[in-house]
CSV table of C-alpha atoms in Angstrom, one decimal:
chain,number,residue,atom,x,y,z
Q,1,UNK,CA,83.4,236.6,124.4
Q,2,UNK,CA,84.7,236.3,120.9
Q,3,UNK,CA,85.9,233.1,119.3
Q,4,UNK,CA,89.4,234.4,119.1
Q,5,UNK,CA,89.4,235.1,122.8
Q,6,UNK,CA,87.9,231.7,123.6
Q,7,UNK,CA,90.6,230.0,121.6
Q,8,UNK,CA,93.2,232.0,123.3
Q,9,UNK,CA,95.3,230.6,126.1
Q,10,UNK,CA,96.2,232.6,129.1
Q,11,UNK,CA,99.9,231.9,129.2
Q,12,UNK,CA,101.2,234.0,132.0
Q,13,UNK,CA,99.6,235.9,134.8
Q,14,UNK,CA,102.1,238.2,136.2
Q,15,UNK,CA,101.1,239.5,139.6
Q,16,UNK,CA,103.8,242.0,140.2
Q,17,UNK,CA,102.9,242.7,143.8
Q,18,UNK,CA,103.8,239.1,144.7
Q,19,UNK,CA,107.4,239.4,143.8
Q,20,UNK,CA,109.4,237.9,146.7
Q,21,UNK,CA,110.9,240.5,149.0
Q,22,UNK,CA,114.7,240.5,149.4
Q,23,UNK,CA,116.3,238.7,152.3
Q,24,UNK,CA,118.5,241.5,153.5
Q,25,UNK,CA,118.5,245.3,153.2
Q,26,UNK,CA,119.6,246.4,149.8
Q,27,UNK,CA,122.6,248.7,149.3
Q,28,UNK,CA,123.5,251.2,146.6
Q,29,UNK,CA,125.3,248.6,144.5
Q,30,UNK,CA,122.2,246.3,144.6
Q,31,UNK,CA,120.1,249.3,143.4
Q,32,UNK,CA,122.5,250.2,140.6
Q,33,UNK,CA,122.6,246.6,139.3
Q,34,UNK,CA,118.9,246.2,139.5
Q,35,UNK,CA,118.4,249.5,137.8
Q,36,UNK,CA,120.9,248.8,135.0
Q,37,UNK,CA,119.1,245.5,134.3
Q,38,UNK,CA,115.8,247.2,134.1
Q,39,UNK,CA,117.1,249.8,131.8
Q,40,UNK,CA,118.5,247.3,129.4
Q,41,UNK,CA,115.1,245.5,129.2
Q,42,UNK,CA,113.3,248.8,128.9
Q,43,UNK,CA,115.5,249.9,126.0
Q,44,UNK,CA,114.9,246.7,124.2
Q,45,UNK,CA,111.1,247.2,124.6
Q,46,UNK,CA,111.4,250.7,123.3
Q,47,UNK,CA,113.5,249.5,120.3
Q,48,UNK,CA,110.6,247.1,119.5
Q,49,UNK,CA,108.3,250.2,119.6
Q,50,UNK,CA,106.4,248.5,122.4
Q,51,UNK,CA,107.2,250.4,125.6
Q,52,UNK,CA,104.6,250.3,128.4
Q,53,UNK,CA,103.8,253.5,130.3
Q,54,UNK,CA,104.1,251.6,133.5
Q,55,UNK,CA,107.6,250.5,132.7
Q,56,UNK,CA,108.6,254.1,132.3
Q,57,UNK,CA,106.9,255.3,135.5
Q,58,UNK,CA,108.2,252.4,137.6
Q,59,UNK,CA,111.7,253.0,136.4
Q,60,UNK,CA,111.3,256.6,137.3
Q,61,UNK,CA,110.1,255.6,140.8
Q,62,UNK,CA,113.1,253.4,141.2
Q,63,UNK,CA,115.4,256.2,140.4
Q,64,UNK,CA,113.6,258.5,142.8
Q,65,UNK,CA,113.8,256.0,145.6
Q,66,UNK,CA,117.5,255.4,144.8
Q,67,UNK,CA,118.3,259.1,144.7
Q,68,UNK,CA,116.6,259.4,148.1
Q,69,UNK,CA,118.7,256.6,149.6
Q,70,UNK,CA,115.8,254.1,149.9
Q,71,UNK,CA,117.6,251.2,148.3
Q,72,UNK,CA,115.1,248.6,149.3
Q,73,UNK,CA,112.3,250.5,147.6
Q,74,UNK,CA,114.6,251.3,144.7
Q,75,UNK,CA,115.5,247.7,144.1
Q,76,UNK,CA,111.9,246.5,144.4
Q,77,UNK,CA,110.8,249.2,141.8
Q,78,UNK,CA,113.7,248.4,139.5
Q,79,UNK,CA,112.8,244.7,139.5
Q,80,UNK,CA,109.2,245.5,138.9
Q,81,UNK,CA,110.2,247.8,136.0
Q,82,UNK,CA,112.4,245.0,134.6
Q,83,UNK,CA,109.5,242.5,134.8
Q,84,UNK,CA,107.2,244.9,133.0
Q,85,UNK,CA,109.7,245.6,130.3
Q,86,UNK,CA,110.3,241.9,129.8
Q,87,UNK,CA,106.5,241.2,129.6
Q,88,UNK,CA,106.2,243.9,126.9
Q,89,UNK,CA,109.0,242.2,125.0
Q,90,UNK,CA,107.2,238.9,125.2
Q,91,UNK,CA,104.0,240.6,124.0
Q,92,UNK,CA,105.7,242.3,121.0
Q,93,UNK,CA,107.4,239.0,120.1
Q,94,UNK,CA,104.2,236.9,120.3
Q,95,UNK,CA,102.2,239.5,118.5
Q,96,UNK,CA,104.4,239.3,115.4
Q,97,UNK,CA,102.2,236.3,114.4
Q,98,UNK,CA,99.4,236.4,117.0
Q,99,UNK,CA,97.8,239.6,115.6
Q,100,UNK,CA,96.4,237.7,112.7
Q,101,UNK,CA,94.0,235.9,115.0
Q,102,UNK,CA,92.0,239.1,115.4
Q,103,UNK,CA,91.9,240.0,111.8
Q,104,UNK,CA,88.5,240.4,110.0
Q,105,UNK,CA,88.6,238.2,107.0
E,1,UNK,CA,86.0,240.6,125.0
E,2,UNK,CA,83.4,241.7,127.5
E,3,UNK,CA,85.8,240.4,130.2
E,4,UNK,CA,88.7,242.4,128.8
E,5,UNK,CA,86.7,245.6,128.6
E,6,UNK,CA,85.6,245.2,132.2
E,7,UNK,CA,89.2,244.5,133.1
E,8,UNK,CA,90.1,247.9,131.7
E,9,UNK,CA,87.1,249.5,133.3
E,10,UNK,CA,87.5,247.9,136.7
E,11,UNK,CA,91.1,247.4,137.4
E,12,UNK,CA,93.0,250.4,136.1
E,13,UNK,CA,94.9,250.3,139.4
E,14,UNK,CA,95.8,246.7,139.4
E,15,UNK,CA,99.3,245.8,138.3
E,16,UNK,CA,98.1,242.7,136.5
E,17,UNK,CA,98.8,241.6,133.0
E,18,UNK,CA,97.3,238.7,131.3
E,19,UNK,CA,98.7,237.5,128.0
E,20,UNK,CA,96.2,235.9,125.8
E,21,UNK,CA,98.4,234.1,123.2
E,22,UNK,CA,96.0,233.2,120.6
E,23,UNK,CA,96.8,230.4,118.2
E,24,UNK,CA,96.0,232.0,114.8
E,25,UNK,CA,94.2,230.1,112.2
E,26,UNK,CA,95.7,231.7,109.2
E,27,UNK,CA,95.3,230.4,105.8
E,28,UNK,CA,98.5,229.3,104.2
E,29,UNK,CA,98.9,232.0,101.5
E,30,UNK,CA,98.9,235.4,103.1
E,31,UNK,CA,98.5,237.6,100.0
E,32,UNK,CA,97.9,241.3,100.5
E,33,UNK,CA,94.5,242.0,98.9
E,34,UNK,CA,93.3,245.4,100.1
E,35,UNK,CA,90.1,245.3,98.1
E,36,UNK,CA,89.1,242.0,99.7
E,37,UNK,CA,90.1,243.3,103.1
E,38,UNK,CA,87.9,246.4,102.7
E,39,UNK,CA,85.0,244.3,101.6
E,40,UNK,CA,85.3,241.9,104.5
E,41,UNK,CA,85.7,244.8,106.9
E,42,UNK,CA,82.6,246.6,105.8
E,43,UNK,CA,80.6,243.4,105.7
E,44,UNK,CA,81.6,242.6,109.2
E,45,UNK,CA,80.2,245.8,110.5
E,46,UNK,CA,77.1,245.8,108.3
E,47,UNK,CA,76.2,242.3,109.6
E,48,UNK,CA,77.1,243.1,113.2
E,49,UNK,CA,74.9,246.2,113.2
E,50,UNK,CA,72.1,245.5,110.7
E,51,UNK,CA,70.0,248.4,112.0
E,52,UNK,CA,72.7,251.1,111.4
E,53,UNK,CA,72.5,252.8,108.0
E,54,UNK,CA,75.7,252.3,106.2
E,55,UNK,CA,76.5,256.0,105.9
E,56,UNK,CA,75.8,256.4,109.7
E,57,UNK,CA,79.0,254.5,110.7
E,58,UNK,CA,80.9,257.7,110.1
E,59,UNK,CA,79.3,259.3,113.1
E,60,UNK,CA,81.3,257.3,115.5
E,61,UNK,CA,79.7,256.6,118.9
E,62,UNK,CA,76.5,258.2,117.7
E,63,UNK,CA,75.9,255.4,115.2
E,64,UNK,CA,75.7,253.0,118.2
E,65,UNK,CA,73.3,254.7,120.5
E,66,UNK,CA,70.0,256.4,119.7
E,67,UNK,CA,69.7,258.6,122.8
E,68,UNK,CA,73.2,259.9,122.3
E,69,UNK,CA,72.4,260.6,118.6
E,70,UNK,CA,69.4,262.7,119.5
E,71,UNK,CA,71.5,264.8,122.0
E,72,UNK,CA,74.1,265.2,119.3
E,73,UNK,CA,71.6,266.3,116.6
E,74,UNK,CA,70.4,269.0,119.0
E,75,UNK,CA,73.9,270.1,119.6
E,76,UNK,CA,74.7,270.3,115.9
E,77,UNK,CA,72.5,273.4,115.7
E,78,UNK,CA,75.2,275.2,117.6
E,79,UNK,CA,78.2,273.0,116.9
E,80,UNK,CA,81.1,273.3,119.4
E,81,UNK,CA,83.6,273.0,116.6
E,82,UNK,CA,82.3,276.2,114.9
E,83,UNK,CA,85.0,278.4,116.4
E,84,UNK,CA,87.7,276.0,115.1
E,85,UNK,CA,86.1,275.9,111.7
E,86,UNK,CA,86.0,279.7,111.5
E,87,UNK,CA,89.6,279.9,112.6
E,88,UNK,CA,90.6,277.3,110.0
E,89,UNK,CA,88.8,279.1,107.2
E,90,UNK,CA,90.6,282.3,108.1
E,91,UNK,CA,94.0,280.6,108.4
E,92,UNK,CA,93.4,278.9,105.1
E,93,UNK,CA,92.8,282.2,103.4
E,94,UNK,CA,95.6,284.2,105.1
E,95,UNK,CA,98.8,284.3,103.0
E,96,UNK,CA,102.2,283.1,104.4
E,97,UNK,CA,105.0,285.7,104.7
E,98,UNK,CA,106.0,284.8,101.1
E,99,UNK,CA,102.5,285.6,99.8
E,100,UNK,CA,101.5,282.1,99.0
E,101,UNK,CA,98.6,280.2,100.8
E,102,UNK,CA,97.7,276.7,101.7
E,103,UNK,CA,95.7,276.6,98.5
E,104,UNK,CA,98.9,276.7,96.5
E,105,UNK,CA,100.0,273.3,98.0
E,106,UNK,CA,96.9,271.3,97.3
E,107,UNK,CA,94.9,270.0,94.3
E,108,UNK,CA,91.8,272.1,93.7
E,109,UNK,CA,93.1,274.7,96.1
E,110,UNK,CA,92.6,272.4,99.0
E,111,UNK,CA,88.8,272.5,98.7
E,112,UNK,CA,86.8,269.3,98.8
E,113,UNK,CA,89.8,267.0,98.8
E,114,UNK,CA,89.8,265.5,102.4
E,115,UNK,CA,88.4,262.2,101.1
E,116,UNK,CA,91.7,261.6,99.2
E,117,UNK,CA,93.9,261.6,102.3
E,118,UNK,CA,96.0,259.9,103.3
E,119,UNK,CA,97.6,259.0,99.9
E,120,UNK,CA,100.6,257.0,99.0
E,121,UNK,CA,103.4,259.2,97.7
E,122,UNK,CA,105.3,257.0,95.2
E,123,UNK,CA,108.2,259.4,95.1
E,124,UNK,CA,108.8,259.3,98.9
E,125,UNK,CA,107.6,255.7,99.1
E,126,UNK,CA,105.5,256.5,102.1
E,127,UNK,CA,102.0,257.4,103.2
E,128,UNK,CA,101.2,261.1,103.4
E,129,UNK,CA,98.4,262.2,105.7
E,130,UNK,CA,96.6,265.5,105.5
E,131,UNK,CA,98.2,266.7,108.7
E,132,UNK,CA,101.6,265.9,107.4
E,133,UNK,CA,100.9,267.5,104.0
E,134,UNK,CA,99.7,270.7,105.8
E,135,UNK,CA,102.9,271.0,107.8
E,136,UNK,CA,105.0,270.2,104.7
E,137,UNK,CA,103.2,273.0,103.0
E,138,UNK,CA,104.0,275.4,105.8
E,139,UNK,CA,107.7,274.4,105.8
E,140,UNK,CA,108.0,274.6,102.0
E,141,UNK,CA,106.8,278.2,102.4
E,142,UNK,CA,109.2,279.1,105.2
E,143,UNK,CA,106.7,278.8,108.1
E,144,UNK,CA,107.3,276.7,111.2
E,145,UNK,CA,105.3,273.5,111.4
E,146,UNK,CA,102.3,273.3,113.8
E,147,UNK,CA,102.1,270.8,116.6
E,148,UNK,CA,100.2,267.8,115.4
E,149,UNK,CA,98.1,267.6,118.5
E,150,UNK,CA,97.1,271.2,119.0
E,151,UNK,CA,94.4,273.6,117.9
E,152,UNK,CA,95.9,275.1,114.8
E,153,UNK,CA,96.3,271.8,113.0
E,154,UNK,CA,92.8,270.8,114.1
E,155,UNK,CA,91.4,274.0,112.8
E,156,UNK,CA,93.0,273.6,109.4
E,157,UNK,CA,91.8,270.0,109.0
E,158,UNK,CA,88.4,270.9,110.3
E,159,UNK,CA,88.0,273.4,107.5
E,160,UNK,CA,89.3,271.0,104.9
E,161,UNK,CA,87.0,268.3,106.1
E,162,UNK,CA,84.0,270.6,106.2
E,163,UNK,CA,84.5,271.6,102.5
E,164,UNK,CA,84.5,267.8,101.7
E,165,UNK,CA,81.4,266.8,103.7
E,166,UNK,CA,79.4,264.1,102.1
E,167,UNK,CA,82.1,263.1,99.7
E,168,UNK,CA,82.8,259.4,99.8
E,169,UNK,CA,86.2,258.4,101.1
E,170,UNK,CA,88.3,257.6,98.1
E,171,UNK,CA,91.7,256.2,99.0
E,172,UNK,CA,93.9,254.7,96.3
E,173,UNK,CA,96.5,252.1,96.6
E,174,UNK,CA,98.8,252.5,93.7
E,175,UNK,CA,100.3,249.5,92.0
E,176,UNK,CA,103.5,249.7,94.0
E,177,UNK,CA,104.8,247.0,96.4
E,178,UNK,CA,105.7,249.7,98.9
E,179,UNK,CA,102.0,250.9,99.0
E,180,UNK,CA,100.8,247.4,99.6
E,181,UNK,CA,103.4,247.0,102.4
E,182,UNK,CA,102.2,250.3,104.0
E,183,UNK,CA,98.6,249.0,103.9
E,184,UNK,CA,99.7,245.7,105.4
E,185,UNK,CA,101.8,247.4,108.1
E,186,UNK,CA,98.8,249.6,109.0
E,187,UNK,CA,96.6,246.6,109.2
E,188,UNK,CA,99.1,244.8,111.5
E,189,UNK,CA,99.4,247.9,113.7
E,190,UNK,CA,95.6,248.0,114.0
E,191,UNK,CA,95.3,244.3,115.1
E,192,UNK,CA,98.4,244.1,117.3
E,193,UNK,CA,98.0,244.0,121.0
E,194,UNK,CA,100.0,246.5,123.0
E,195,UNK,CA,100.3,248.2,126.3
E,196,UNK,CA,100.1,246.6,129.7
E,197,UNK,CA,96.4,246.0,129.2
E,198,UNK,CA,97.2,243.9,126.1
E,199,UNK,CA,94.7,245.6,123.8
E,200,UNK,CA,94.8,246.2,120.1
E,201,UNK,CA,92.8,248.9,118.3
E,202,UNK,CA,90.5,246.1,117.3
E,203,UNK,CA,89.9,245.0,120.8
E,204,UNK,CA,88.0,248.2,121.4
E,205,UNK,CA,86.8,249.3,118.0
E,206,UNK,CA,86.0,246.0,116.3
E,207,UNK,CA,85.1,243.7,119.2
E,208,UNK,CA,83.4,246.2,121.4
E,209,UNK,CA,81.9,249.1,119.5
E,210,UNK,CA,78.7,250.4,121.3
E,211,UNK,CA,80.0,249.2,124.7
E,212,UNK,CA,80.9,251.7,127.3
E,213,UNK,CA,84.4,252.4,128.6
E,214,UNK,CA,84.0,254.6,131.7
E,215,UNK,CA,81.7,257.3,130.4
E,216,UNK,CA,82.4,256.8,126.7
E,217,UNK,CA,80.7,254.7,124.0
E,218,UNK,CA,83.2,253.0,121.7
E,219,UNK,CA,83.1,254.0,118.1
E,220,UNK,CA,83.1,251.3,115.4
E,221,UNK,CA,86.3,251.0,113.4
E,222,UNK,CA,84.5,251.3,110.1
E,223,UNK,CA,84.5,255.0,109.1
E,224,UNK,CA,86.3,255.9,112.3
E,225,UNK,CA,88.4,258.7,110.6
E,226,UNK,CA,85.7,260.2,108.5
E,227,UNK,CA,84.6,262.6,111.3
E,228,UNK,CA,88.0,263.7,112.2
E,229,UNK,CA,89.0,266.2,113.6
E,230,UNK,CA,86.6,266.1,116.6
E,231,UNK,CA,85.6,268.4,119.3
E,232,UNK,CA,85.5,266.7,122.7
E,233,UNK,CA,84.1,268.1,125.9
E,234,UNK,CA,86.7,266.0,127.7
E,235,UNK,CA,89.5,267.8,125.9
E,236,UNK,CA,87.5,271.0,126.0
E,237,UNK,CA,88.7,271.5,122.6
E,238,UNK,CA,89.5,270.0,119.2
E,239,UNK,CA,91.6,266.9,118.6
E,240,UNK,CA,93.4,265.9,115.5
E,241,UNK,CA,93.9,262.3,114.3
E,242,UNK,CA,97.3,262.4,115.8
E,243,UNK,CA,96.0,263.4,119.2
E,244,UNK,CA,93.3,260.7,119.1
E,245,UNK,CA,95.8,257.9,118.3
E,246,UNK,CA,98.1,259.0,121.1
E,247,UNK,CA,95.2,259.1,123.5
E,248,UNK,CA,94.0,255.6,122.5
E,249,UNK,CA,97.5,254.2,122.9
E,250,UNK,CA,97.9,255.7,126.4
E,251,UNK,CA,94.6,254.2,127.4
E,252,UNK,CA,96.1,250.7,127.1
E,253,UNK,CA,99.2,251.8,129.0
E,254,UNK,CA,101.3,251.8,125.8
E,255,UNK,CA,103.8,254.6,125.4
E,256,UNK,CA,102.4,256.4,122.3
E,257,UNK,CA,104.6,256.9,119.2
E,258,UNK,CA,105.6,260.3,118.0
E,259,UNK,CA,102.9,262.0,115.9
E,260,UNK,CA,103.1,261.0,112.3
E,261,UNK,CA,105.3,258.0,113.0
E,262,UNK,CA,105.3,255.6,110.1
E,263,UNK,CA,103.0,253.2,112.1
E,264,UNK,CA,100.4,256.0,112.6
E,265,UNK,CA,100.6,257.0,109.0
E,266,UNK,CA,100.1,253.4,107.9
E,267,UNK,CA,97.2,252.7,110.2
E,268,UNK,CA,95.5,255.8,109.0
E,269,UNK,CA,96.0,254.6,105.4
E,270,UNK,CA,94.5,251.2,106.4
E,271,UNK,CA,91.5,252.6,108.3
E,272,UNK,CA,90.8,255.1,105.6
E,273,UNK,CA,91.0,252.6,102.7
E,274,UNK,CA,88.6,250.2,104.4
E,275,UNK,CA,86.2,253.1,104.8
E,276,UNK,CA,86.2,253.8,101.0
E,277,UNK,CA,82.7,254.8,99.9
E,278,UNK,CA,81.6,256.2,103.2
E,279,UNK,CA,81.1,259.9,103.4
E,280,UNK,CA,83.3,262.5,105.1
E,281,UNK,CA,81.5,263.8,108.1
E,282,UNK,CA,84.1,265.9,109.8
E,283,UNK,CA,84.6,267.9,111.8
E,284,UNK,CA,82.8,266.0,114.5
E,285,UNK,CA,81.6,266.8,118.0
E,286,UNK,CA,81.7,264.3,120.9
E,287,UNK,CA,80.3,264.5,124.4
């Protein structure tokens, strides 16, 4: 393991599968709200030139579930997509300085 | 890094992301000094792989593995990029509808000049890659541009690389703050972690060259563009620099940028400059 990695601190471990399930069945409004929030975060990540492929595919899965009337599935996927997008934003923000740690000097 | 590479290898299905927020130990004055960067870059690889001849770094994964190198040398007798090379040569000689040819767009008729690309265009204030220059040549002569990731572009660059084989990479950074900025941006792009797997180009090509990712042996970052374009069995065809960058981004689960995005142009400038002095070896063939 490199010195840079050893010095590094694991700040967040995001286990997406452990997101808490909703208490009641979701409806279309829940889906629309969750999807809109995910879309905002994903657009921000894209604007930072740091979109993750998994954000895009999870957002697409949310839409597909929503279109098919599976609102529980759609809300869960939208929340996951939002979490992914937000993680990519954190990454892009921290890398503005953190990249220098890896530089060959 | 070993741990991260095995994360990539082992858990492609796991929806897990770990942020390693390194605390950088950066010296106070961050002056852009490309010559010093290139020197440090080369020294790093020469020290890390003392048994690899300096000129051999341009052979990508083959410089890292003797068995693989032997197989490759046997293959070079009937190189799989030959069809592409022939096609490129013919395309290069065939006039556009207006009677002009590619040769009219390039210094020295386009022969033996691969080592000078990318260059910084002080008029545009941006880096111009060979792939970009080729499409600009087409458009200036009333032809539709080629896809940056498909065979035609690979054939043209294969031919131009072939006529430049053995020539030392010779990238200039003019005395222009925008050129220094492009170099610096390319460097930052190279070292910046991205994608759900949180990898930078350097995670694979600086920290882990010679290691395996699935079936592939990672090429060292030093001289990594000298062999481009490359034939890959996995692609069952040729790949341009644009195609390779896009593939590498996707591997870390980062959405790739559009071909010839400023970031890609700049990272090509950076990687080529730090390889100055190492010979052009393209086109290449990979397993």
